[in-house]
PDB file of C-alpha atoms in Angstrom:
ATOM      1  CA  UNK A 155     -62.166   8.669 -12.822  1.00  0.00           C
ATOM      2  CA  UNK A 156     -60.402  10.308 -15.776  1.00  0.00           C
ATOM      3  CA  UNK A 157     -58.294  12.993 -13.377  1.00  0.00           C
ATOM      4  CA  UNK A 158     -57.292   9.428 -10.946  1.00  0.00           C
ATOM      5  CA  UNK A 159     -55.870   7.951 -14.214  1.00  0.00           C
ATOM      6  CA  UNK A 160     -54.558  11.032 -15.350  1.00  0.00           C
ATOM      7  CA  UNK A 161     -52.996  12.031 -11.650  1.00  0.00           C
ATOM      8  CA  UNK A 162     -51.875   7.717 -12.006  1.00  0.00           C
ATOM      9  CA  UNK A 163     -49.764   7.960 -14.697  1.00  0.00           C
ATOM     10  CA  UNK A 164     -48.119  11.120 -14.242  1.00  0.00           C
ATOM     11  CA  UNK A 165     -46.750   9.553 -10.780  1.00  0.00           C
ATOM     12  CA  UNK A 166     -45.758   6.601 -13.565  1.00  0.00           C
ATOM     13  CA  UNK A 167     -43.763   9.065 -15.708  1.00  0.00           C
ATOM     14  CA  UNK A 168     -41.903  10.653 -12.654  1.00  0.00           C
ATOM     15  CA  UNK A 169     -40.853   7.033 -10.878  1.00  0.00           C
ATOM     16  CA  UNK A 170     -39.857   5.459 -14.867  1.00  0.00           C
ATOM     17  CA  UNK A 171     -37.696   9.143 -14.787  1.00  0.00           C
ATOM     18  CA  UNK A 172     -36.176   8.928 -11.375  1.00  0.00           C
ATOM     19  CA  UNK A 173     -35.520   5.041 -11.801  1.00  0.00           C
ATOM     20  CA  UNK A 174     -33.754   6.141 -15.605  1.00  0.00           C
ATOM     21  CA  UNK A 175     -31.737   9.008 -13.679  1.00  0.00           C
ATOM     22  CA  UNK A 176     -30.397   6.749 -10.884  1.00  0.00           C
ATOM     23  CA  UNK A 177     -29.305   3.867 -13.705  1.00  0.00           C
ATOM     24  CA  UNK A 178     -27.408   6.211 -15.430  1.00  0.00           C
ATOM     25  CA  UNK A 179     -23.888   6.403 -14.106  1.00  0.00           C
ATOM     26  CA  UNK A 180     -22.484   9.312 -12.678  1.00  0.00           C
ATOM     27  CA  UNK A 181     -19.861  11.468 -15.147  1.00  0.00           C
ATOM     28  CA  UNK A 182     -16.087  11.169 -13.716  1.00  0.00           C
ATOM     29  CA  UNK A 183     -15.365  13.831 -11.676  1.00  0.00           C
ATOM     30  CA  UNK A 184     -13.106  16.609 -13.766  1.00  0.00           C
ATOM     31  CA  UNK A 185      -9.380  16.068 -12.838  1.00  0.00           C
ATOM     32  CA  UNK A 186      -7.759  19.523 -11.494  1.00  0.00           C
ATOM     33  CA  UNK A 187      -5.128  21.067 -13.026  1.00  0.00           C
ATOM     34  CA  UNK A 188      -1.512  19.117 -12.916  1.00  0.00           C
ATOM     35  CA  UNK A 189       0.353  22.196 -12.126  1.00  0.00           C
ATOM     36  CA  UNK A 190      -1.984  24.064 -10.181  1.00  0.00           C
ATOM     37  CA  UNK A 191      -0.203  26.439  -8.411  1.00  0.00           C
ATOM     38  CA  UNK A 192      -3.190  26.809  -5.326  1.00  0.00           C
ATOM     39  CA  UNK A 193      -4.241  23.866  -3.186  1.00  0.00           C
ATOM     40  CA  UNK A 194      -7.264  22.612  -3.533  1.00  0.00           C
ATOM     41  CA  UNK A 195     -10.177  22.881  -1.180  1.00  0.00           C
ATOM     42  CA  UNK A 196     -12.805  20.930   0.129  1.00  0.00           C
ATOM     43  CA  UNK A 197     -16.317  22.865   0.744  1.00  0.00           C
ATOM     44  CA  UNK A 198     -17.909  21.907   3.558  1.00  0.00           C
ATOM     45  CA  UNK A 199     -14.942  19.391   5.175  1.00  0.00           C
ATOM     46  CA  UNK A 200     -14.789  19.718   9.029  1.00  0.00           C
ATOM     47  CA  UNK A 201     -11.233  19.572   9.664  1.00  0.00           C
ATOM     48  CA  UNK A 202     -11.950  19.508  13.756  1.00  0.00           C
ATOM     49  CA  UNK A 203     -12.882  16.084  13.419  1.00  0.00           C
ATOM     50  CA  UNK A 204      -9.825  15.033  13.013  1.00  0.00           C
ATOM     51  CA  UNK A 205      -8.809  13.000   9.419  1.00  0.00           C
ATOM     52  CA  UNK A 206     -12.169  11.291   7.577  1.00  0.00           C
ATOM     53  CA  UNK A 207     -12.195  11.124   3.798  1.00  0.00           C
ATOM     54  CA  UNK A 208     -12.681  14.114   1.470  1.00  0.00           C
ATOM     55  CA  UNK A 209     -15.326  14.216  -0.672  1.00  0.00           C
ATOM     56  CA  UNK A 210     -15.939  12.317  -4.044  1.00  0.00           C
ATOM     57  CA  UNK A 211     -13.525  13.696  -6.448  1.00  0.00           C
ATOM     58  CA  UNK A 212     -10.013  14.009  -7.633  1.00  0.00           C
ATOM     59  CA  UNK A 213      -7.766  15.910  -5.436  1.00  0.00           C
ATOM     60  CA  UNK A 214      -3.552  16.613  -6.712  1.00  0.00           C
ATOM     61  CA  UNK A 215      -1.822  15.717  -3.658  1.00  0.00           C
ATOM     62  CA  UNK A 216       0.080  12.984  -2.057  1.00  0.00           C
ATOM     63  CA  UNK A 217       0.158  10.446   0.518  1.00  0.00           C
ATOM     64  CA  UNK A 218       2.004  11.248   3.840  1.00  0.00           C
ATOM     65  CA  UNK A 219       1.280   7.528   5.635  1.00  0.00           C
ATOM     66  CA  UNK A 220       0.080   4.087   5.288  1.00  0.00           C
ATOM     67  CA  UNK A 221      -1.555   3.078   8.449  1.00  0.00           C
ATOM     68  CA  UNK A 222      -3.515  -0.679   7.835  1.00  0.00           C
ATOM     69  CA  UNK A 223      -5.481  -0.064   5.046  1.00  0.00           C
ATOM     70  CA  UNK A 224      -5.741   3.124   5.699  1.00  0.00           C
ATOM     71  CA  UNK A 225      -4.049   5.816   3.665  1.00  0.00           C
ATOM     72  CA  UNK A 226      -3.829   9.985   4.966  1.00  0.00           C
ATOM     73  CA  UNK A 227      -3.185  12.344   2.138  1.00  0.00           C
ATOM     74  CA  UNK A 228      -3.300  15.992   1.758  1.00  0.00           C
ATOM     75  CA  UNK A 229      -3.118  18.592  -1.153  1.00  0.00           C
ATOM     76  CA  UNK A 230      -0.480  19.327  -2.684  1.00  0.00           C
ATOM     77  CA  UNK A 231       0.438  22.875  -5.282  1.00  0.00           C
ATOM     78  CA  UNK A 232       2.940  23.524  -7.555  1.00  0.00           C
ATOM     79  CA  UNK A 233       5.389  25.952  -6.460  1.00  0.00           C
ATOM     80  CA  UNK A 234       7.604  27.834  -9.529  1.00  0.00           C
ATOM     81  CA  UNK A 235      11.019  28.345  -8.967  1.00  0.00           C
ATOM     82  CA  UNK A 236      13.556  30.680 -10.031  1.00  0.00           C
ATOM     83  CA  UNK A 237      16.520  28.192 -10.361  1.00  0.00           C
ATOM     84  CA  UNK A 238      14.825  25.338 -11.377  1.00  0.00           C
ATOM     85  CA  UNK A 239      11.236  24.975 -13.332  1.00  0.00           C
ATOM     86  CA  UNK A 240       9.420  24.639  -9.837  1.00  0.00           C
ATOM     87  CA  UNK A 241       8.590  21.578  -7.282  1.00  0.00           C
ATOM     88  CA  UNK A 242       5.251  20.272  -5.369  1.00  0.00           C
ATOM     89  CA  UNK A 243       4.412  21.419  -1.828  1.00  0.00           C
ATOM     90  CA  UNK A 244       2.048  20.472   0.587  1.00  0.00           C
ATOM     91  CA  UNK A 245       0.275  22.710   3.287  1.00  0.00           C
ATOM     92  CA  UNK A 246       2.520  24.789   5.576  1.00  0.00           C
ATOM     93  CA  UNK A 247       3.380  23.319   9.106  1.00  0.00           C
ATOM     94  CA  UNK A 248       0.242  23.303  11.575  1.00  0.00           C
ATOM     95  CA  UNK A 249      -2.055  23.387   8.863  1.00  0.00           C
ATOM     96  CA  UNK A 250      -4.422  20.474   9.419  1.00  0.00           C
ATOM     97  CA  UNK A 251      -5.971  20.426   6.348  1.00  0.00           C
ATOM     98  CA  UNK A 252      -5.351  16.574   5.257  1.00  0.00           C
ATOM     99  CA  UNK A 253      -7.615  13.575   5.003  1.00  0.00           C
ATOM    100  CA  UNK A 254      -7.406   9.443   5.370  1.00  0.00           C
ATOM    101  CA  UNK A 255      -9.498   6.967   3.557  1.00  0.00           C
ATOM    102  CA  UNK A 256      -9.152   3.346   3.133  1.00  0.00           C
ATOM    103  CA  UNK A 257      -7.499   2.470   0.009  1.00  0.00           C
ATOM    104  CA  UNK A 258     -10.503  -0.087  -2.036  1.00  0.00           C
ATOM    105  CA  UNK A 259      -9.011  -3.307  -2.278  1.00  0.00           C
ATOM    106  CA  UNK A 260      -9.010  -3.288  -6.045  1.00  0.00           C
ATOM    107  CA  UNK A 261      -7.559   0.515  -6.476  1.00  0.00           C
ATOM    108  CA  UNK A 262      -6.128   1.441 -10.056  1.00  0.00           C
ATOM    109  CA  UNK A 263      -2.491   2.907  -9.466  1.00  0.00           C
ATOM    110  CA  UNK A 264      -0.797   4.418 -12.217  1.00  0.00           C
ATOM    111  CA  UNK A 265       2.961   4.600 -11.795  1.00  0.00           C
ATOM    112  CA  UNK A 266       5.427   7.622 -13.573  1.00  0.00           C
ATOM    113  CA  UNK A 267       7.915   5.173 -12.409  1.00  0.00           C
ATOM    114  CA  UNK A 268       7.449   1.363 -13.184  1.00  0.00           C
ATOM    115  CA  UNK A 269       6.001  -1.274 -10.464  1.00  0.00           C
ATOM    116  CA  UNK A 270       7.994  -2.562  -7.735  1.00  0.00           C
ATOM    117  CA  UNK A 271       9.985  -1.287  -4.409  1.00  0.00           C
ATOM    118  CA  UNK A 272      12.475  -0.192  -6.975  1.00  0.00           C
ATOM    119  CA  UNK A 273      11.921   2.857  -8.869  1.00  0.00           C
ATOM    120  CA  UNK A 274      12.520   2.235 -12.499  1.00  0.00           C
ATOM    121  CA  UNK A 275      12.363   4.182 -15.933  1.00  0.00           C
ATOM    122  CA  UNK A 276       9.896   6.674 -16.361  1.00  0.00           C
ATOM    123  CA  UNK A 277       6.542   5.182 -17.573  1.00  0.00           C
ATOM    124  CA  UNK A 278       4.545   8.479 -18.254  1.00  0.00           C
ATOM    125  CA  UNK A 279       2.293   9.382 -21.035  1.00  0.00           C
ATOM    126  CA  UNK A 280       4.349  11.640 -22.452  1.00  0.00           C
ATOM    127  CA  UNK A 281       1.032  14.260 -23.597  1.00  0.00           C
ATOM    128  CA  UNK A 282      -0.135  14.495 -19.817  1.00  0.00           C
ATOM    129  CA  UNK A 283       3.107  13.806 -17.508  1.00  0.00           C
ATOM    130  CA  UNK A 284       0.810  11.083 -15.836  1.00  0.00           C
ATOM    131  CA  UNK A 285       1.827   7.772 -15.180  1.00  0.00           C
ATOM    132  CA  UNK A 286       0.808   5.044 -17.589  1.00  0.00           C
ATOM    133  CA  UNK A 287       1.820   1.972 -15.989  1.00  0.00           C
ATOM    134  CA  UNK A 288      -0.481  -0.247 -13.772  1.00  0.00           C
ATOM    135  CA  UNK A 289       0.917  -1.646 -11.069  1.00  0.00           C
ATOM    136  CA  UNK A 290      -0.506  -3.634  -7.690  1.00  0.00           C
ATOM    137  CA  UNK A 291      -2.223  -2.289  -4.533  1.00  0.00           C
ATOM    138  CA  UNK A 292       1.028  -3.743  -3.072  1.00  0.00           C
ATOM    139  CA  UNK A 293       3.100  -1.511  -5.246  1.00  0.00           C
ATOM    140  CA  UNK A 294       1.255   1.616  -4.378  1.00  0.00           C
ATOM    141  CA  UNK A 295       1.793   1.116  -0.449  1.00  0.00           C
ATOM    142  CA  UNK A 296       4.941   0.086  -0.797  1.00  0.00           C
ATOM    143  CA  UNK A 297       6.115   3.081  -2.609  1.00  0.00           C
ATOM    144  CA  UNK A 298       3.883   5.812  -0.186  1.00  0.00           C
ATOM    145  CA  UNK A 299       5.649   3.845   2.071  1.00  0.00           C
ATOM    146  CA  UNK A 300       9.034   5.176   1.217  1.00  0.00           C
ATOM    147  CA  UNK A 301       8.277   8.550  -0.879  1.00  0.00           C
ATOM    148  CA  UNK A 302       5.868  11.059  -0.919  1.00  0.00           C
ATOM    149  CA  UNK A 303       4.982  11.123  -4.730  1.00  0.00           C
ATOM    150  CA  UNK A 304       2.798  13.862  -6.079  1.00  0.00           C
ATOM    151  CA  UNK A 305      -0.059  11.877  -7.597  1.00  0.00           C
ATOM    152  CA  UNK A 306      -3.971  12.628  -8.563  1.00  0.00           C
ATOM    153  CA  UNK A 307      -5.877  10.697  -5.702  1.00  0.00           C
ATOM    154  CA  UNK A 308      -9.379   9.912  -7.053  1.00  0.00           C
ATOM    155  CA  UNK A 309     -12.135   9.482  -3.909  1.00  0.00           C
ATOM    156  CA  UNK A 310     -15.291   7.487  -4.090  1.00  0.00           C
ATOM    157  CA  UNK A 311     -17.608   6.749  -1.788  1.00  0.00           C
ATOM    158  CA  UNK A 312     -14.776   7.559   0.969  1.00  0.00           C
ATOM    159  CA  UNK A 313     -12.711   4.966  -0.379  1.00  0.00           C
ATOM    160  CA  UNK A 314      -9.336   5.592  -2.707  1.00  0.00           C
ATOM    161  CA  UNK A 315     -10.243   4.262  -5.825  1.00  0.00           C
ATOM    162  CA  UNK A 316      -7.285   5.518  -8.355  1.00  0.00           C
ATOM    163  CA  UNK A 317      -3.730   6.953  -7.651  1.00  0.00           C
ATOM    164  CA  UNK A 318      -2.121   8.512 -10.590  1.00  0.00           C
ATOM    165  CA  UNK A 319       1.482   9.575  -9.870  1.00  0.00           C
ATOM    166  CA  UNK A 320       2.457  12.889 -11.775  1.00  0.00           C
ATOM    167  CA  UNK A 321       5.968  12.511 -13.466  1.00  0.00           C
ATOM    168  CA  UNK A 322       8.955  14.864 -11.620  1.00  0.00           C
ATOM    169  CA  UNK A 323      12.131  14.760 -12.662  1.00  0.00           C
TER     170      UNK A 323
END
């Protein structure tokens, strides 16, 4: 009888512990490096199945097209120039590494440029070079719509949750 009880409240201990692990929220994924002068890859990501979301996570790129409610992205690196301090670049022509995900209804977008078709004063925090300035869903489509804008794309649950421009001059 005593091992039963014994055996009985260990299982107890391991479900109260799972049931504590899965309440606890999951950290935010680590943001790459602004700058990063190598694209960034996605482990695992079968590319011959056409576009389908990337994995949970926050990828530097931008967003090459609008289609519904669906967006297709793709990374993006910094490239250092000689002339000039550098520019962002995406993947070489007929590389097919690029993704689409739906963009959540209630998606955070951070603008380096003010809200509206019409691209205003910088809004950046002026630490990070990231935008600072919230703006509508209906902002961030309209301006992918017209400009490819080098941004940090956050992914959850195959769904674009956060869109963070990065401030070029």
């Amino acid at each position: 009888m005593t091992l039963m009880f014994a055996g009985g409240a260990a299982a107890a201990v391991l479900l109260s512990t799972a049931v504590a692990a899965s309440a606890t929220p999951a950290p935010d994924p680590k943001a790459p490096k602004i700058f990063g002068t190598a694209f960034q890859t996605d482990p695992g990501h079968d590319f011959t199945k056409g576009l389908t979301p990337r994995r949970d996570g926050i990828l530097r790129g931008w967003i090459t097209a609008v289609r519904g409610n669906v967006a297709e992205y793709e990374p993006i690196r910094w490239r250092k120039g000689t002339v000039t301090e550098g520019r962002f670049e995406g993947p070489p022509e007929g590389d097919v590494t690029a993704f689409a995900s739906p963009i959540a209804k209630n998606v955070v977008f951070l603008s380096a440029l003010g809200c509206g078709s019409r691209m205003a004063a910088r809004t950046v925090d002026d630490k990070t070079g990231l935008g600072a300035k919230r703006c509508t869903r209906a902002d961030l489509v309209k301006r992918v719509k017209k400009h490819h804008r080098p941004a940090l794309i956050t992914v959850k649950q195959g769904e674009i949750v956060r869109v963070q421009e990065i401030y070029t001059p």
